Short mmCIF file of C-alpha atoms and ligand atoms in Angstrom, two decimals:
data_model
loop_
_atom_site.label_atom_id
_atom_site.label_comp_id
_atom_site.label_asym_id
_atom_site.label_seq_id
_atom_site.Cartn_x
_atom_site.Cartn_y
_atom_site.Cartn_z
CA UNK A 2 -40.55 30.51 63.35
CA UNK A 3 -41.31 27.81 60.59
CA UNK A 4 -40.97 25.07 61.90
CA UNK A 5 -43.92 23.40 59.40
CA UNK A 6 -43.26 23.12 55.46
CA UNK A 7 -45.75 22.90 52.93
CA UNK A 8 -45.15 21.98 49.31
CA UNK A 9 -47.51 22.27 46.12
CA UNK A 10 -48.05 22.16 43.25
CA UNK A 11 -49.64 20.07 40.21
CA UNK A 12 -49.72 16.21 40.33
CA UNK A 13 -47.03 15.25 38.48
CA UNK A 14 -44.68 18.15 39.03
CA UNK A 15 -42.48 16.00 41.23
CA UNK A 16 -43.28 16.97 44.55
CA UNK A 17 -42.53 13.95 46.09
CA UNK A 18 -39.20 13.30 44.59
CA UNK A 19 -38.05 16.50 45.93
CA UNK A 20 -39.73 16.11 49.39
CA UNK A 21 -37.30 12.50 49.41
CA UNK A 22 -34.01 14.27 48.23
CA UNK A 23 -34.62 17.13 50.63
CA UNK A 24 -35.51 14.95 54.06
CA UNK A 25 -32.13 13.03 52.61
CA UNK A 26 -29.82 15.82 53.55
CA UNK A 27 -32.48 17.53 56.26
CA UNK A 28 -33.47 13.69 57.89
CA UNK A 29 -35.39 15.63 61.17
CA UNK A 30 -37.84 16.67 59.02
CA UNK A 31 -40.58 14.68 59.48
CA UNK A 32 -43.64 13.72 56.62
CA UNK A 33 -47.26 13.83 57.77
CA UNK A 34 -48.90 11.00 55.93
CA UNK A 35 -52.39 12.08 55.16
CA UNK A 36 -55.52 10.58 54.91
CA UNK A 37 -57.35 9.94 51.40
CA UNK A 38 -60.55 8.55 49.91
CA UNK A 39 -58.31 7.38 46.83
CA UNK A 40 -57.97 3.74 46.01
CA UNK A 41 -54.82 2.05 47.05
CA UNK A 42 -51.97 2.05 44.12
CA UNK A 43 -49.91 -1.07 44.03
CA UNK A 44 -46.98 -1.06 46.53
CA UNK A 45 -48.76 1.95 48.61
CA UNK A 46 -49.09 1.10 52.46
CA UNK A 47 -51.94 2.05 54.69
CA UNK A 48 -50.79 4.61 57.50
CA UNK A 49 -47.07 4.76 55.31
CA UNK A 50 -48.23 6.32 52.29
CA UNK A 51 -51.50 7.64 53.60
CA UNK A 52 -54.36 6.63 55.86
CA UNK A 53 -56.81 5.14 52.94
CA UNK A 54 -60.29 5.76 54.67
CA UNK A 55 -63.59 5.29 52.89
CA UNK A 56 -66.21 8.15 52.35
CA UNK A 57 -68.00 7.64 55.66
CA UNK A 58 -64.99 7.53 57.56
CA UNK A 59 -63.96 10.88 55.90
CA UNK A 60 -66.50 13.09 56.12
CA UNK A 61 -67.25 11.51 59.82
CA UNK A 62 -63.47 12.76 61.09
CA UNK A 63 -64.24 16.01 58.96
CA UNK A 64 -67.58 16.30 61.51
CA UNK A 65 -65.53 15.70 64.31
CA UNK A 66 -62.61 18.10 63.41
CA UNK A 67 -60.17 15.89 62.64
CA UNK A 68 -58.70 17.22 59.60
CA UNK A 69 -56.08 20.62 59.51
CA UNK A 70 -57.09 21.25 56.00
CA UNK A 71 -58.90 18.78 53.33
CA UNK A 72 -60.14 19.30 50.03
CA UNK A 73 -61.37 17.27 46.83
CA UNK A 74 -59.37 17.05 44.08
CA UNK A 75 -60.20 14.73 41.00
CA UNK A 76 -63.15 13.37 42.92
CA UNK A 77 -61.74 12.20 45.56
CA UNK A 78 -61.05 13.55 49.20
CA UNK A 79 -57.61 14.38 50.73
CA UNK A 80 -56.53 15.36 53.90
CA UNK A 81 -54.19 16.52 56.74
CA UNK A 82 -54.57 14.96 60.22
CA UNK A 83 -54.21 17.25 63.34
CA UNK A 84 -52.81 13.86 64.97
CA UNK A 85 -50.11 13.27 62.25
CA UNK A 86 -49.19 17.01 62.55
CA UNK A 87 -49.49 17.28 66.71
CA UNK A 88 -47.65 14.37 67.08
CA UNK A 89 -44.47 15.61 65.26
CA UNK A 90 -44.28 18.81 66.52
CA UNK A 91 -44.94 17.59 69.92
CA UNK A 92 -41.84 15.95 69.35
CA UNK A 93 -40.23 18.86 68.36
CA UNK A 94 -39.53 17.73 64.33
CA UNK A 95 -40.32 20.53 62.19
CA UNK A 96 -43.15 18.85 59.49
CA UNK A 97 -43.23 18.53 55.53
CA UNK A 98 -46.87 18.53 54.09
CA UNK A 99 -47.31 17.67 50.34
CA UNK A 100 -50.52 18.63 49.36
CA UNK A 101 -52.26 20.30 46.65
CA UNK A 102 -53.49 23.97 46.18
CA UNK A 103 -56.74 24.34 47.72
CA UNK A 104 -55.55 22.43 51.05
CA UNK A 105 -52.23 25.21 51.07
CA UNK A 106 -54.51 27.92 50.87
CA UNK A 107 -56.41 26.72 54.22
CA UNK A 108 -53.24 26.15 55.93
CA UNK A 109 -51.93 29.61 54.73
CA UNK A 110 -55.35 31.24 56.99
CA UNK A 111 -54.74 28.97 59.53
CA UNK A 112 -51.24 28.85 60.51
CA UNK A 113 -49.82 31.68 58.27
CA UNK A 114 -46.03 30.69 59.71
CA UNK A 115 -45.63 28.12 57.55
CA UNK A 116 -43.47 28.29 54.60
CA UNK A 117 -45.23 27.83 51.28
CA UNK A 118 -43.43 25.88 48.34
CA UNK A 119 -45.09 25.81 45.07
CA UNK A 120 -43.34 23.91 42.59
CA UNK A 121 -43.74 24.60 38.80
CA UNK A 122 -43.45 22.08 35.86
CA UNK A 123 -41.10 23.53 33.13
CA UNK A 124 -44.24 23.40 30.63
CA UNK A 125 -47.99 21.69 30.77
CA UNK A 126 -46.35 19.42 27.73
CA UNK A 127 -43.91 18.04 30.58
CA UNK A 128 -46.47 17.60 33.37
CA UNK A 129 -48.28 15.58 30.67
CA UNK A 130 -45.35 13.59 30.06
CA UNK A 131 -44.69 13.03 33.47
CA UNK A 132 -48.36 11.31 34.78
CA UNK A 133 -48.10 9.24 31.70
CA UNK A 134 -44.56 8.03 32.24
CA UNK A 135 -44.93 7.17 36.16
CA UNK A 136 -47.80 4.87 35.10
CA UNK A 137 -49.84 5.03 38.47
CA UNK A 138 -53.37 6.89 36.69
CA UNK A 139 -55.33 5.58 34.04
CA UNK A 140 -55.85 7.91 31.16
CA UNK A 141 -59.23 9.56 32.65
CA UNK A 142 -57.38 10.14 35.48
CA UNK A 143 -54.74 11.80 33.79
CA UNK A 144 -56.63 13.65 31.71
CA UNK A 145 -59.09 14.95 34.87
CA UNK A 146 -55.40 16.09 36.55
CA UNK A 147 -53.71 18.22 33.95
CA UNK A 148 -57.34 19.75 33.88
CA UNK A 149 -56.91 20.81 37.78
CA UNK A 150 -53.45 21.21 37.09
CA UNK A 151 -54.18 24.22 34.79
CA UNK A 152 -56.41 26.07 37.66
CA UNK A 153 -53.42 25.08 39.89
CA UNK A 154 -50.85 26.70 37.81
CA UNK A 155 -53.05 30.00 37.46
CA UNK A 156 -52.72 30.51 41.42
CA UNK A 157 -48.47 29.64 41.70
CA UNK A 158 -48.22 33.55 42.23
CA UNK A 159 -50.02 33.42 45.60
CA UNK A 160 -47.03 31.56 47.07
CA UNK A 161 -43.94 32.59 49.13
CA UNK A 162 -41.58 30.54 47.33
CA UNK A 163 -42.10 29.21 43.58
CA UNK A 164 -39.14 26.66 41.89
CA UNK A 165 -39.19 25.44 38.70
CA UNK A 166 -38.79 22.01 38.67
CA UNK A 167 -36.80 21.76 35.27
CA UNK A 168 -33.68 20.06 36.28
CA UNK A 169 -33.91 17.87 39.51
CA UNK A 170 -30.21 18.78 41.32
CA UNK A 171 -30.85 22.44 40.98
CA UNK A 172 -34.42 22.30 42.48
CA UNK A 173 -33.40 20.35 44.78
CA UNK A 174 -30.61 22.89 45.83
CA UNK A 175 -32.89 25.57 45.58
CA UNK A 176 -35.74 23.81 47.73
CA UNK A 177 -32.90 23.24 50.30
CA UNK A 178 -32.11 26.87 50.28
CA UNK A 179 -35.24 27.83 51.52
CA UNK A 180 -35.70 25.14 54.31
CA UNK A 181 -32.24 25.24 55.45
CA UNK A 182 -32.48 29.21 56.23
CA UNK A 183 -35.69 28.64 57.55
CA UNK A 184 -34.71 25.69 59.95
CA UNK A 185 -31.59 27.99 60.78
CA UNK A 186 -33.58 30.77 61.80
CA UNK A 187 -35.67 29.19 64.52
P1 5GP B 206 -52.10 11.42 44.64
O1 5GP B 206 -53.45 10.82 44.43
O2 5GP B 206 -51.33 11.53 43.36
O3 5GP B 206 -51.32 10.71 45.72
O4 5GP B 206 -52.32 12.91 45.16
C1 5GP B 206 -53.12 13.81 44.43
C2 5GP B 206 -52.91 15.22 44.95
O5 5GP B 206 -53.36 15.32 46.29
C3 5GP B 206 -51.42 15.62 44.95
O6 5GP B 206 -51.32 16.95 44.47
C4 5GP B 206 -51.07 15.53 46.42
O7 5GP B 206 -50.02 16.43 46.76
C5 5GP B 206 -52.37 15.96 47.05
N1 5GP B 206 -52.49 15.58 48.47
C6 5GP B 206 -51.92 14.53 49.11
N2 5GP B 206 -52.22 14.56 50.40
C7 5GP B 206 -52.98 15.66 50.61
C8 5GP B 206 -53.58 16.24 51.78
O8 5GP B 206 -53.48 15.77 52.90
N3 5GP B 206 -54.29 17.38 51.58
C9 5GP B 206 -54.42 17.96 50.36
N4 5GP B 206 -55.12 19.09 50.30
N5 5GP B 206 -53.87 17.45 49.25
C10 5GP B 206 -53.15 16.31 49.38
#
């Protein structure tokens, strides 16, 4: 019974365009907004496009157990709440997490029902292309992220379900494929 979704994958690989077009045609599926150490983009919203805490605040709701998975990824600290994820399945919503590798892995020892999406960039060139056309990282940032992205990209083969990300309405279809039978089946 899957009834939680994660998807994963590089920065950059389009993870959250996909996660939009597939809650458009599956709207129940709810999106657990997770907590980061990041600094705030412009037009991101505190508890709508994650829970922005600072370093203290972190590591003190790691302490307390807080957190279904975290990890640190290009310095900073990211994280799924046990709250944001109760709370939805409480309500009987099945759950979308979009998070990267090394927080999928923890989820995949601790609730091994969950269906695991990794979603591949058609090439690194594109991935490159893709941070610098969105416009949100500087060009450390960038360059830090492709470097993950290559450690991420060694590990795709781990994962239930891969999709190549190479032309958005097929993806899409094929990301939809996978939920839909899943949601079906429970
Ligand atoms: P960004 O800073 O671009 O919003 O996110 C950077 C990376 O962190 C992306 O790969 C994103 O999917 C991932 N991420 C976002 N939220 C979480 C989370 O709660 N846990 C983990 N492990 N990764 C996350």
């Amino acid at each position: 019974m899957a009834r939680v979704f994660v998807i994963t994958g590089p920065s950059g690989v389009g993870k959250g365009t996909l996660i939009r077009r597939l809650r458009e045609s599956h709207p129940e599926l709810r999106l657990s907004v997770s907590a980061t150490t990041r600094p705030v983009r412009e037009g991101e919203e505190h508890g709508r496009d994650y829970w922005f805490l600072d370093e203290d605040e972190f590591t003190r709701r790691i302490d307390e157990g807080d957190f279904v998975e975290h990890a640190e990824y290009a310095g900073r600290r990211y994280g799924t709440l046990r709250e944001e994820l109760d709370r939805h399945l409480g309500e009987g919503a099945p759950v979308v997490l979009e998070i990267e590798v090394q927080g999928a892995r923890q989820i995949r020892e601790t609730m091994p029902e969950a269906v695991q999406v990794f979603v591949v960039p058609p090439s690194f060139e594109v991935l490159r292309q893709r941070l610098e056309g969105r416009g949100t990282d500087g060009a450390d940032t960038i360059a830090r992220r492709l470097e993950v992205s290559r450690t991420e990209l060694e590990s795709q083969h781990q994962f239930d379900h891969r999709i190549i990300n190479d032309e958005l309405e097929k993806t899409v279809a094929e990301l939809e494929a996978i939920v839909s039978s899943q949601l079906s089946a429970t």
